[in-house]
Amino acid sequence: MPWLEAFLGRRCPNCGGALDAAGVCRACREVLVPERSYGGVFLARYPRVKGLVRAAKYRGHRRAARWAAGRIAGRLAACGWAIEAVAYVPGYPWRAALRGGYLPAELAAGIAGELGLPLFRGLVRRRYAPSQTRRATRHLLPQVFGVRGRPPGVVLLVDDVYTTGATFRRAAEALLAAGASTVYGAFLAVADPERLRRLPYRKV
Ligand SMILES: [Zn+2]
């Protein structure tokens, strides 16, 4: 109901313009077209989708997150990757509780639903990751992720933003160690698509 949204002054969570469609505005729909880079699919480079990431992550814009998941799923369907289940890079439970939702899990559930695939919830965080300021001690810390149960062979691992890929790699390695053979990636935003060149991760 565009007239109602206009009356209520609703704004596009991505660009802040008038919301003339469900989720994000028509102008944003034109530019937010998912791309594939190596073994990963992403909705857009970070600057282009920054507003949507923040709105979905911190302001609970579920509708925008669902729209993004549907669009990413459409691009994944064209990749022919034989994915068996969808997992997500897990966060810290207390953070999810504070925000009332966890974006990577919502994206993964949306993508799994669109593709008719099961959601694998067994990837968990084992302990607090070191902060960037404690970089020097990072190598001394044990792995951050663990897996409950056995993941299927080919897994799509979802995260909201892919920056250096260090966290994603650790999560993917945990899945491979637990029995997955191949881990593809899907993201709302990437800083640099060329950094996806190591994807998919495969069991060696
Ligand atoms: Zn917009």
Tab-separated table of C-alpha atoms and ligand atoms in Angstrom:
chain	number	residue	atom	x	y	z
A	1	MET	CA	0.000	0.000	0.000
A	2	PRO	CA	2.283	2.810	-1.230
A	3	TRP	CA	-0.189	5.571	-0.275
A	4	LEU	CA	-0.268	4.327	3.297
A	5	GLU	CA	3.507	4.125	3.504
A	6	ALA	CA	3.759	7.649	2.088
A	7	PHE	CA	1.185	8.819	4.626
A	8	LEU	CA	3.170	7.235	7.427
A	9	GLY	CA	6.371	8.743	6.039
A	10	ARG	CA	8.124	5.407	5.616
A	11	ARG	CA	11.599	5.553	4.243
A	12	CYS	CA	13.716	3.079	2.307
A	13	PRO	CA	16.040	1.449	4.883
A	14	ASN	CA	18.871	1.466	2.358
A	15	CYS	CA	18.910	4.974	0.844
A	16	GLY	CA	16.491	6.912	3.041
A	17	GLY	CA	14.328	7.862	0.053
A	18	ALA	CA	10.582	7.309	-0.182
A	19	LEU	CA	9.657	3.643	0.202
A	20	ASP	CA	7.687	2.888	-2.970
A	21	ALA	CA	7.991	-0.925	-2.765
A	22	ALA	CA	8.082	-3.553	0.003
A	23	GLY	CA	11.481	-4.027	1.660
A	24	VAL	CA	13.604	-1.499	-0.235
A	25	CYS	CA	12.668	1.231	-2.753
A	26	ARG	CA	12.529	0.701	-6.500
A	27	ALA	CA	15.691	2.710	-7.144
A	28	CYS	CA	17.636	0.474	-4.744
A	29	ARG	CA	16.104	-2.653	-6.321
A	30	GLU	CA	17.605	-1.531	-9.614
A	31	VAL	CA	21.141	-1.423	-8.233
A	32	LEU	CA	21.020	-4.244	-5.670
A	33	VAL	CA	21.493	-7.100	-8.103
A	34	PRO	CA	23.378	-10.065	-6.615
A	35	GLU	CA	26.677	-11.071	-8.138
A	36	ARG	CA	28.789	-14.192	-7.999
A	37	SER	CA	32.504	-14.050	-7.282
A	38	TYR	CA	34.253	-17.454	-7.244
A	39	GLY	CA	32.375	-19.634	-4.725
A	40	GLY	CA	30.409	-16.782	-3.201
A	41	VAL	CA	27.279	-14.766	-3.964
A	42	PHE	CA	26.652	-11.291	-2.542
A	43	LEU	CA	23.922	-8.704	-2.880
A	44	ALA	CA	26.258	-5.723	-3.319
A	45	ARG	CA	29.570	-4.180	-2.400
A	46	TYR	CA	29.397	-2.706	1.067
A	47	PRO	CA	29.008	1.046	0.299
A	48	ARG	CA	26.001	0.373	-1.930
A	49	VAL	CA	24.136	-1.708	0.646
A	50	LYS	CA	25.421	-0.110	3.869
A	51	GLY	CA	22.054	1.406	4.826
A	52	LEU	CA	20.275	-1.917	4.396
A	53	VAL	CA	22.903	-3.794	6.433
A	54	ARG	CA	22.598	-1.330	9.313
A	55	ALA	CA	18.807	-1.228	9.191
A	56	ALA	CA	18.509	-5.022	9.140
A	57	LYS	CA	21.209	-5.525	11.766
A	58	TYR	CA	20.445	-2.836	14.329
A	59	ARG	CA	16.936	-1.632	13.637
A	60	GLY	CA	15.270	-4.960	12.983
A	61	HIS	CA	14.130	-4.330	9.405
A	62	ARG	CA	12.972	-7.897	8.861
A	63	ARG	CA	11.166	-7.142	5.657
A	64	ALA	CA	14.299	-5.729	4.060
A	65	ALA	CA	16.293	-8.768	5.242
A	66	ARG	CA	13.704	-11.140	3.766
A	67	TRP	CA	13.737	-9.266	0.495
A	68	ALA	CA	17.548	-9.509	0.364
A	69	ALA	CA	17.471	-13.245	1.180
A	70	GLY	CA	15.018	-13.874	-1.666
A	71	ARG	CA	17.174	-12.011	-4.109
A	72	ILE	CA	20.380	-13.778	-3.068
A	73	ALA	CA	18.580	-17.141	-3.296
A	74	GLY	CA	17.557	-16.350	-6.867
A	75	ARG	CA	21.189	-15.824	-7.848
A	76	LEU	CA	22.299	-18.966	-5.971
A	77	ALA	CA	19.738	-21.065	-7.827
A	78	ALA	CA	21.521	-20.166	-11.068
A	79	CYS	CA	24.952	-21.268	-9.774
A	80	GLY	CA	24.342	-25.028	-9.897
A	81	TRP	CA	26.313	-25.705	-6.718
A	82	ALA	CA	24.400	-28.785	-5.436
A	83	ILE	CA	24.057	-27.249	-1.969
A	84	GLU	CA	22.602	-29.646	0.609
A	85	ALA	CA	22.054	-27.336	3.573
A	86	VAL	CA	22.372	-23.702	4.597
A	87	ALA	CA	24.342	-22.670	7.703
A	88	TYR	CA	25.263	-19.271	9.139
A	89	VAL	CA	28.262	-17.802	10.928
A	90	PRO	CA	26.994	-17.786	14.507
A	91	GLY	CA	27.103	-14.730	16.725
A	92	TYR	CA	27.096	-14.305	20.465
A	93	PRO	CA	23.762	-15.270	22.049
A	94	TRP	CA	23.605	-12.215	24.297
A	95	ARG	CA	23.985	-9.891	21.309
A	96	ALA	CA	21.149	-11.579	19.466
A	97	ALA	CA	18.996	-11.253	22.583
A	98	LEU	CA	19.719	-7.535	22.805
A	99	ARG	CA	18.818	-6.958	19.171
A	100	GLY	CA	15.854	-9.291	19.096
A	101	GLY	CA	17.227	-11.182	16.110
A	102	TYR	CA	20.409	-12.214	14.408
A	103	LEU	CA	20.832	-11.121	10.812
A	104	PRO	CA	23.012	-13.977	9.440
A	105	ALA	CA	20.547	-16.522	10.863
A	106	GLU	CA	17.587	-14.656	9.384
A	107	LEU	CA	19.290	-14.452	5.989
A	108	ALA	CA	20.209	-18.148	6.109
A	109	ALA	CA	16.654	-19.145	7.046
A	110	GLY	CA	15.253	-16.987	4.239
A	111	ILE	CA	17.671	-18.424	1.663
A	112	ALA	CA	17.043	-22.009	2.841
A	113	GLY	CA	13.288	-21.446	2.614
A	114	GLU	CA	13.505	-20.024	-0.906
A	115	LEU	CA	15.715	-22.878	-2.111
A	116	GLY	CA	13.775	-25.598	-0.262
A	117	LEU	CA	16.896	-26.653	1.689
A	118	PRO	CA	17.339	-27.522	5.374
A	119	LEU	CA	18.889	-25.015	7.761
A	120	PHE	CA	21.911	-26.454	9.584
A	121	ARG	CA	22.048	-24.928	13.079
A	122	GLY	CA	24.973	-26.950	14.439
A	123	LEU	CA	27.716	-24.368	13.908
A	124	VAL	CA	28.333	-22.659	17.262
A	125	ARG	CA	30.740	-20.203	18.826
A	126	ARG	CA	33.007	-21.790	21.368
A	127	ARG	CA	34.406	-18.729	23.072
A	128	TYR	CA	34.920	-15.021	22.727
A	129	ALA	CA	37.043	-14.016	19.741
A	130	PRO	CA	39.963	-11.681	20.374
A	131	SER	CA	39.335	-8.059	19.490
A	132	GLN	CA	41.288	-6.331	16.741
A	133	THR	CA	43.335	-4.517	19.389
A	134	ARG	CA	44.607	-7.840	20.705
A	135	ARG	CA	45.874	-8.951	17.337
A	136	ALA	CA	49.239	-9.956	18.780
A	137	THR	CA	47.715	-12.705	20.904
A	138	ARG	CA	45.260	-13.966	18.294
A	139	HIS	CA	47.394	-16.905	17.172
A	140	LEU	CA	47.515	-18.224	20.728
A	141	LEU	CA	43.764	-18.592	21.028
A	142	PRO	CA	42.007	-21.864	20.209
A	143	GLN	CA	39.418	-22.117	17.471
A	144	VAL	CA	36.354	-19.995	17.876
A	145	PHE	CA	33.836	-22.286	16.203
A	146	GLY	CA	32.619	-25.755	16.926
A	147	VAL	CA	30.051	-28.028	15.289
A	148	ARG	CA	27.273	-30.023	16.935
A	149	GLY	CA	26.145	-32.956	14.865
A	150	ARG	CA	27.344	-33.752	11.382
A	151	PRO	CA	26.886	-31.254	8.559
A	152	PRO	CA	26.013	-32.523	5.073
A	153	GLY	CA	28.650	-32.616	2.325
A	154	VAL	CA	27.970	-29.375	0.473
A	155	VAL	CA	27.101	-26.427	2.708
A	156	LEU	CA	26.250	-22.814	1.945
A	157	LEU	CA	27.605	-20.666	4.769
A	158	VAL	CA	25.866	-17.294	5.181
A	159	ASP	CA	27.135	-14.120	6.833
A	160	ASP	CA	25.960	-10.523	6.649
A	161	VAL	CA	29.228	-8.752	5.786
A	162	TYR	CA	32.429	-10.253	4.356
A	163	THR	CA	35.394	-7.991	5.067
A	164	THR	CA	38.741	-9.766	5.427
A	165	GLY	CA	37.150	-13.219	5.409
A	166	ALA	CA	39.085	-14.336	8.509
A	167	THR	CA	35.990	-15.157	10.561
A	168	PHE	CA	34.289	-16.837	7.621
A	169	ARG	CA	37.356	-18.993	6.993
A	170	ARG	CA	37.434	-20.202	10.602
A	171	ALA	CA	33.742	-21.050	10.487
A	172	ALA	CA	34.171	-22.871	7.162
A	173	GLU	CA	37.147	-24.827	8.535
A	174	ALA	CA	35.042	-25.954	11.500
A	175	LEU	CA	32.396	-27.293	9.091
A	176	LEU	CA	35.039	-29.094	7.019
A	177	ALA	CA	36.608	-30.614	10.136
A	178	ALA	CA	33.166	-31.872	11.174
A	179	GLY	CA	32.566	-33.676	7.893
A	180	ALA	CA	31.505	-31.167	5.209
A	181	SER	CA	33.311	-31.544	1.885
A	182	THR	CA	32.651	-28.120	0.340
A	183	VAL	CA	31.638	-24.742	1.789
A	184	TYR	CA	30.249	-22.004	-0.454
A	185	GLY	CA	29.403	-18.512	0.778
A	186	ALA	CA	26.532	-16.012	0.566
A	187	PHE	CA	26.617	-12.452	1.914
A	188	LEU	CA	24.601	-9.285	2.051
A	189	ALA	CA	27.711	-7.199	1.471
A	190	VAL	CA	31.351	-7.730	0.587
A	191	ALA	CA	34.154	-5.203	0.888
A	192	ASP	CA	36.026	-6.574	-2.138
A	193	PRO	CA	34.695	-9.440	-4.334
A	194	GLU	CA	38.258	-10.471	-5.192
A	195	ARG	CA	38.697	-11.565	-1.571
A	196	LEU	CA	36.243	-14.394	-2.246
A	197	ARG	CA	38.850	-16.099	-4.446
A	198	ARG	CA	39.502	-18.813	-1.851
A	199	LEU	CA	35.864	-19.871	-1.967
A	200	PRO	CA	34.581	-22.501	-2.009
A	201	TYR	CA	36.556	-24.045	0.834
A	202	ARG	CA	37.087	-27.753	0.268
A	203	LYS	CA	38.290	-30.605	2.368
A	204	VAL	CA	41.942	-31.311	1.588
B	1	ZN	ZN	16.296	3.015	-1.541
